[in-house]
PDB file of C-alpha atoms in Angstrom:
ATOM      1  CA  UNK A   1      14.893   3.334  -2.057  1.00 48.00           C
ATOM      2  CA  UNK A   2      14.186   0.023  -2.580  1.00 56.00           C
ATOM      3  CA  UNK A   3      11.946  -0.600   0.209  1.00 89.00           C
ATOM      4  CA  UNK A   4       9.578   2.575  -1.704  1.00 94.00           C
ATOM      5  CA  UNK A   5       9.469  -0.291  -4.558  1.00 95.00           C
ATOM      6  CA  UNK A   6       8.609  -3.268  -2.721  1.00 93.00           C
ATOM      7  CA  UNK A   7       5.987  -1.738  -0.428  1.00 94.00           C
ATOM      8  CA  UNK A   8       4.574  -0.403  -3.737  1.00 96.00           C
ATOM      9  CA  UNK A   9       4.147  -3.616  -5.766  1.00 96.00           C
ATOM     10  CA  UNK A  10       2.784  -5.647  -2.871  1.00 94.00           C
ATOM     11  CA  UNK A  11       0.158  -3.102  -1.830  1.00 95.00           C
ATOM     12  CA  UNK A  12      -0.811  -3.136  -5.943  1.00 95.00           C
ATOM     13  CA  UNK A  13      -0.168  -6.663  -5.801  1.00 95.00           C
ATOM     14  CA  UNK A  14      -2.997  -6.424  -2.457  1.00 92.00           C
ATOM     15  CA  UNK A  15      -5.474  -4.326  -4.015  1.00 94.00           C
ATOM     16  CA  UNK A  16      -5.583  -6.771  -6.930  1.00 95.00           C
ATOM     17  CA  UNK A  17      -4.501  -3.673  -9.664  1.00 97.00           C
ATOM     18  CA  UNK A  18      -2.199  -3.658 -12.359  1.00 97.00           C
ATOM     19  CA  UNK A  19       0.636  -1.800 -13.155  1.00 97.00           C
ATOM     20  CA  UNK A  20      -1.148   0.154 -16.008  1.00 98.00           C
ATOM     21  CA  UNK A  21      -4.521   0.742 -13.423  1.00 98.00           C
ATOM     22  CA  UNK A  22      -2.718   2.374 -11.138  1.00 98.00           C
ATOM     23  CA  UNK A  23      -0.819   4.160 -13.926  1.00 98.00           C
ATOM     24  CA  UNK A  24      -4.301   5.473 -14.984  1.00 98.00           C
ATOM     25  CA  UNK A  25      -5.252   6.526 -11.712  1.00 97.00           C
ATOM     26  CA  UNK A  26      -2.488   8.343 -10.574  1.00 98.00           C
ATOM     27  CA  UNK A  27      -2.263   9.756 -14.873  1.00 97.00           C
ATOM     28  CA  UNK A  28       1.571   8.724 -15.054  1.00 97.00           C
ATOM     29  CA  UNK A  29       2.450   5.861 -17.377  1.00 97.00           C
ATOM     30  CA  UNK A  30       3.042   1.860 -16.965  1.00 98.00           C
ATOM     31  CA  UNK A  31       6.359   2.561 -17.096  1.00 97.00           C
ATOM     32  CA  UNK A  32       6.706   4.831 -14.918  1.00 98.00           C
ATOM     33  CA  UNK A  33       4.764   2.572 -12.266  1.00 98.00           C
ATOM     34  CA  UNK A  34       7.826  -0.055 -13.370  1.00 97.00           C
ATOM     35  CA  UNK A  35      10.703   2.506 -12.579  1.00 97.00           C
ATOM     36  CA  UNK A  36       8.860   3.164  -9.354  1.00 96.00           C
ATOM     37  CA  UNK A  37       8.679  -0.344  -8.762  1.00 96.00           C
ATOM     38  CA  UNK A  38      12.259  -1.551  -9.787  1.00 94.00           C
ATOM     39  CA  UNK A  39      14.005   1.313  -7.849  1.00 92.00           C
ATOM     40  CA  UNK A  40      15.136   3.130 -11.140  1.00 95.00           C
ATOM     41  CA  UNK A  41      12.560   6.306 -10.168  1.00 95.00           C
ATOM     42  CA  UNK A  42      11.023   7.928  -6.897  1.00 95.00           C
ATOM     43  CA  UNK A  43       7.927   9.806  -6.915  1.00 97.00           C
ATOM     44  CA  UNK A  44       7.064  13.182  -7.115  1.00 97.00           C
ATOM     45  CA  UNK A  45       5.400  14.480  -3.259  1.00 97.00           C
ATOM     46  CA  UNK A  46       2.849  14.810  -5.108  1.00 97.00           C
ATOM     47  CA  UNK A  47       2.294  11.331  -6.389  1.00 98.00           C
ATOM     48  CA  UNK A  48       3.214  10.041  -3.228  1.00 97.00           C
ATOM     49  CA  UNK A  49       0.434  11.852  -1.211  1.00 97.00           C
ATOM     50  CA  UNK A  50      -1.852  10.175  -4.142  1.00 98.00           C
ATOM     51  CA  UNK A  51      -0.353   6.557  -4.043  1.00 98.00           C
ATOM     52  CA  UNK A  52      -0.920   6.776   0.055  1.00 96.00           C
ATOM     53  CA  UNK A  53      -4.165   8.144  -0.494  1.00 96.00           C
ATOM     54  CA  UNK A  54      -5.308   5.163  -3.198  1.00 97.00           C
ATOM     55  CA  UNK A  55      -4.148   2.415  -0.665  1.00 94.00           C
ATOM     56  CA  UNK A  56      -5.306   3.805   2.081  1.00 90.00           C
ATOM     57  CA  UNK A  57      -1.541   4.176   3.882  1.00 91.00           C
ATOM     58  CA  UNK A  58       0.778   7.299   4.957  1.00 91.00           C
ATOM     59  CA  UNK A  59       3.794   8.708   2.863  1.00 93.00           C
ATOM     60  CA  UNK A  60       5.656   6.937   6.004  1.00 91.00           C
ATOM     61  CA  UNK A  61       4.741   3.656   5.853  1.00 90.00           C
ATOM     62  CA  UNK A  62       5.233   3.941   2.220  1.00 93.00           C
ATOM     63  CA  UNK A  63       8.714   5.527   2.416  1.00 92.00           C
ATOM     64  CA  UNK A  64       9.608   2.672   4.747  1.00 87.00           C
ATOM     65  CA  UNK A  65       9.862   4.876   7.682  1.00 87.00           C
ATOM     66  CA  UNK A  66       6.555   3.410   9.303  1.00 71.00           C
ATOM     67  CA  UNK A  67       6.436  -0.142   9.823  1.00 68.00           C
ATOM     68  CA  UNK A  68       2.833  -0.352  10.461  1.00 67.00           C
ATOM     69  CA  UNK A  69       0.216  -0.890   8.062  1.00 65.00           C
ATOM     70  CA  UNK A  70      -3.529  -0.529   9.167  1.00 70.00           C
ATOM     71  CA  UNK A  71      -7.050  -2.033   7.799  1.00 77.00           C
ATOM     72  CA  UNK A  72      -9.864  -0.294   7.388  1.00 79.00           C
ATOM     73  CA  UNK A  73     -12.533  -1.517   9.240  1.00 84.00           C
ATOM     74  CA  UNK A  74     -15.643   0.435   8.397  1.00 85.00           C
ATOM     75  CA  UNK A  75     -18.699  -1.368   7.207  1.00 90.00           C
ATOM     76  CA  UNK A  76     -17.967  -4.297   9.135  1.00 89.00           C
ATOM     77  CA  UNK A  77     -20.049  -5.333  12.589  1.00 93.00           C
ATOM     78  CA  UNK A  78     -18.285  -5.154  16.323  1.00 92.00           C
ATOM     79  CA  UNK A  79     -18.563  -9.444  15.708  1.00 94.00           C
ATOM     80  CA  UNK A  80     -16.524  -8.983  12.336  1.00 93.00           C
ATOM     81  CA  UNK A  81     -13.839  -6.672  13.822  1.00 91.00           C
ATOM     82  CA  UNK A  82     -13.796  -8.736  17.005  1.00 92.00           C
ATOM     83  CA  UNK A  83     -13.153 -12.120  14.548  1.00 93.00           C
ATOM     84  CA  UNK A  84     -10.537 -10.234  13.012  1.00 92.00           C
ATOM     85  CA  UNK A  85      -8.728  -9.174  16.021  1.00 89.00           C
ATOM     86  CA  UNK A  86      -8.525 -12.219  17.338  1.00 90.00           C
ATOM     87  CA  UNK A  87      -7.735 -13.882  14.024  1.00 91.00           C
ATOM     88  CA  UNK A  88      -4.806 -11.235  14.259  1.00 86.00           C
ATOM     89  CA  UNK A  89      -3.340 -11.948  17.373  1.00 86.00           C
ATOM     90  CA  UNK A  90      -3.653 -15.854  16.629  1.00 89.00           C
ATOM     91  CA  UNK A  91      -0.787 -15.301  14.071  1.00 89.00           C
ATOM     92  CA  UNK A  92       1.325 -12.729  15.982  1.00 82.00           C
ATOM     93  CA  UNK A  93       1.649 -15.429  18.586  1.00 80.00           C
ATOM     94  CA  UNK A  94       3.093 -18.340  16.314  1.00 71.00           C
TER      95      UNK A  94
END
């Protein structure tokens, strides 16, 4: 499961955390964030309800079986969301 690996490392890569933070905060080891990573390891179900729970995505979308990713908007005003939307569809229709 490749895709498992890539989603993984750019939504670490995203959330600005390193291999051995999220290692700490799921209590597994860096290398064992690598293996997931580099397609050498999947994780446990009970990892992967964790990882989707850190980053705020399902098991789906992590698993590659849901393409969509979504952005949590709480905290920010109707104006800010509003921006964003339209900042959104802006690139969509490149």
């Amino acid at each position: 499961m490749d895709d498992f690996g890539n989603t993984l490392k750019t939504l670490r890569i995203q959330h600005k955390l390193t291999q051995a933070q999220l290692a700490q905060k799921l209590g597994v080891t860096k290398s064992v964030i690598s293996a997931y990573e580099t397609g050498i390891r999947m994780p446990s179900y009970d990892i992967l309800i964790a990882i989707s729970r850190i980053f705020k995505v399902t098991t789906d979308y992590l698993l590659g079986v849901e393409q969509k990713q979504s952005i949590d908007l709480s905290g920010l005003t109707a104006d800010e969301i509003n921006a964003l939307t339209n900042l959104i569809k802006a690139m969509k229709h490149r």
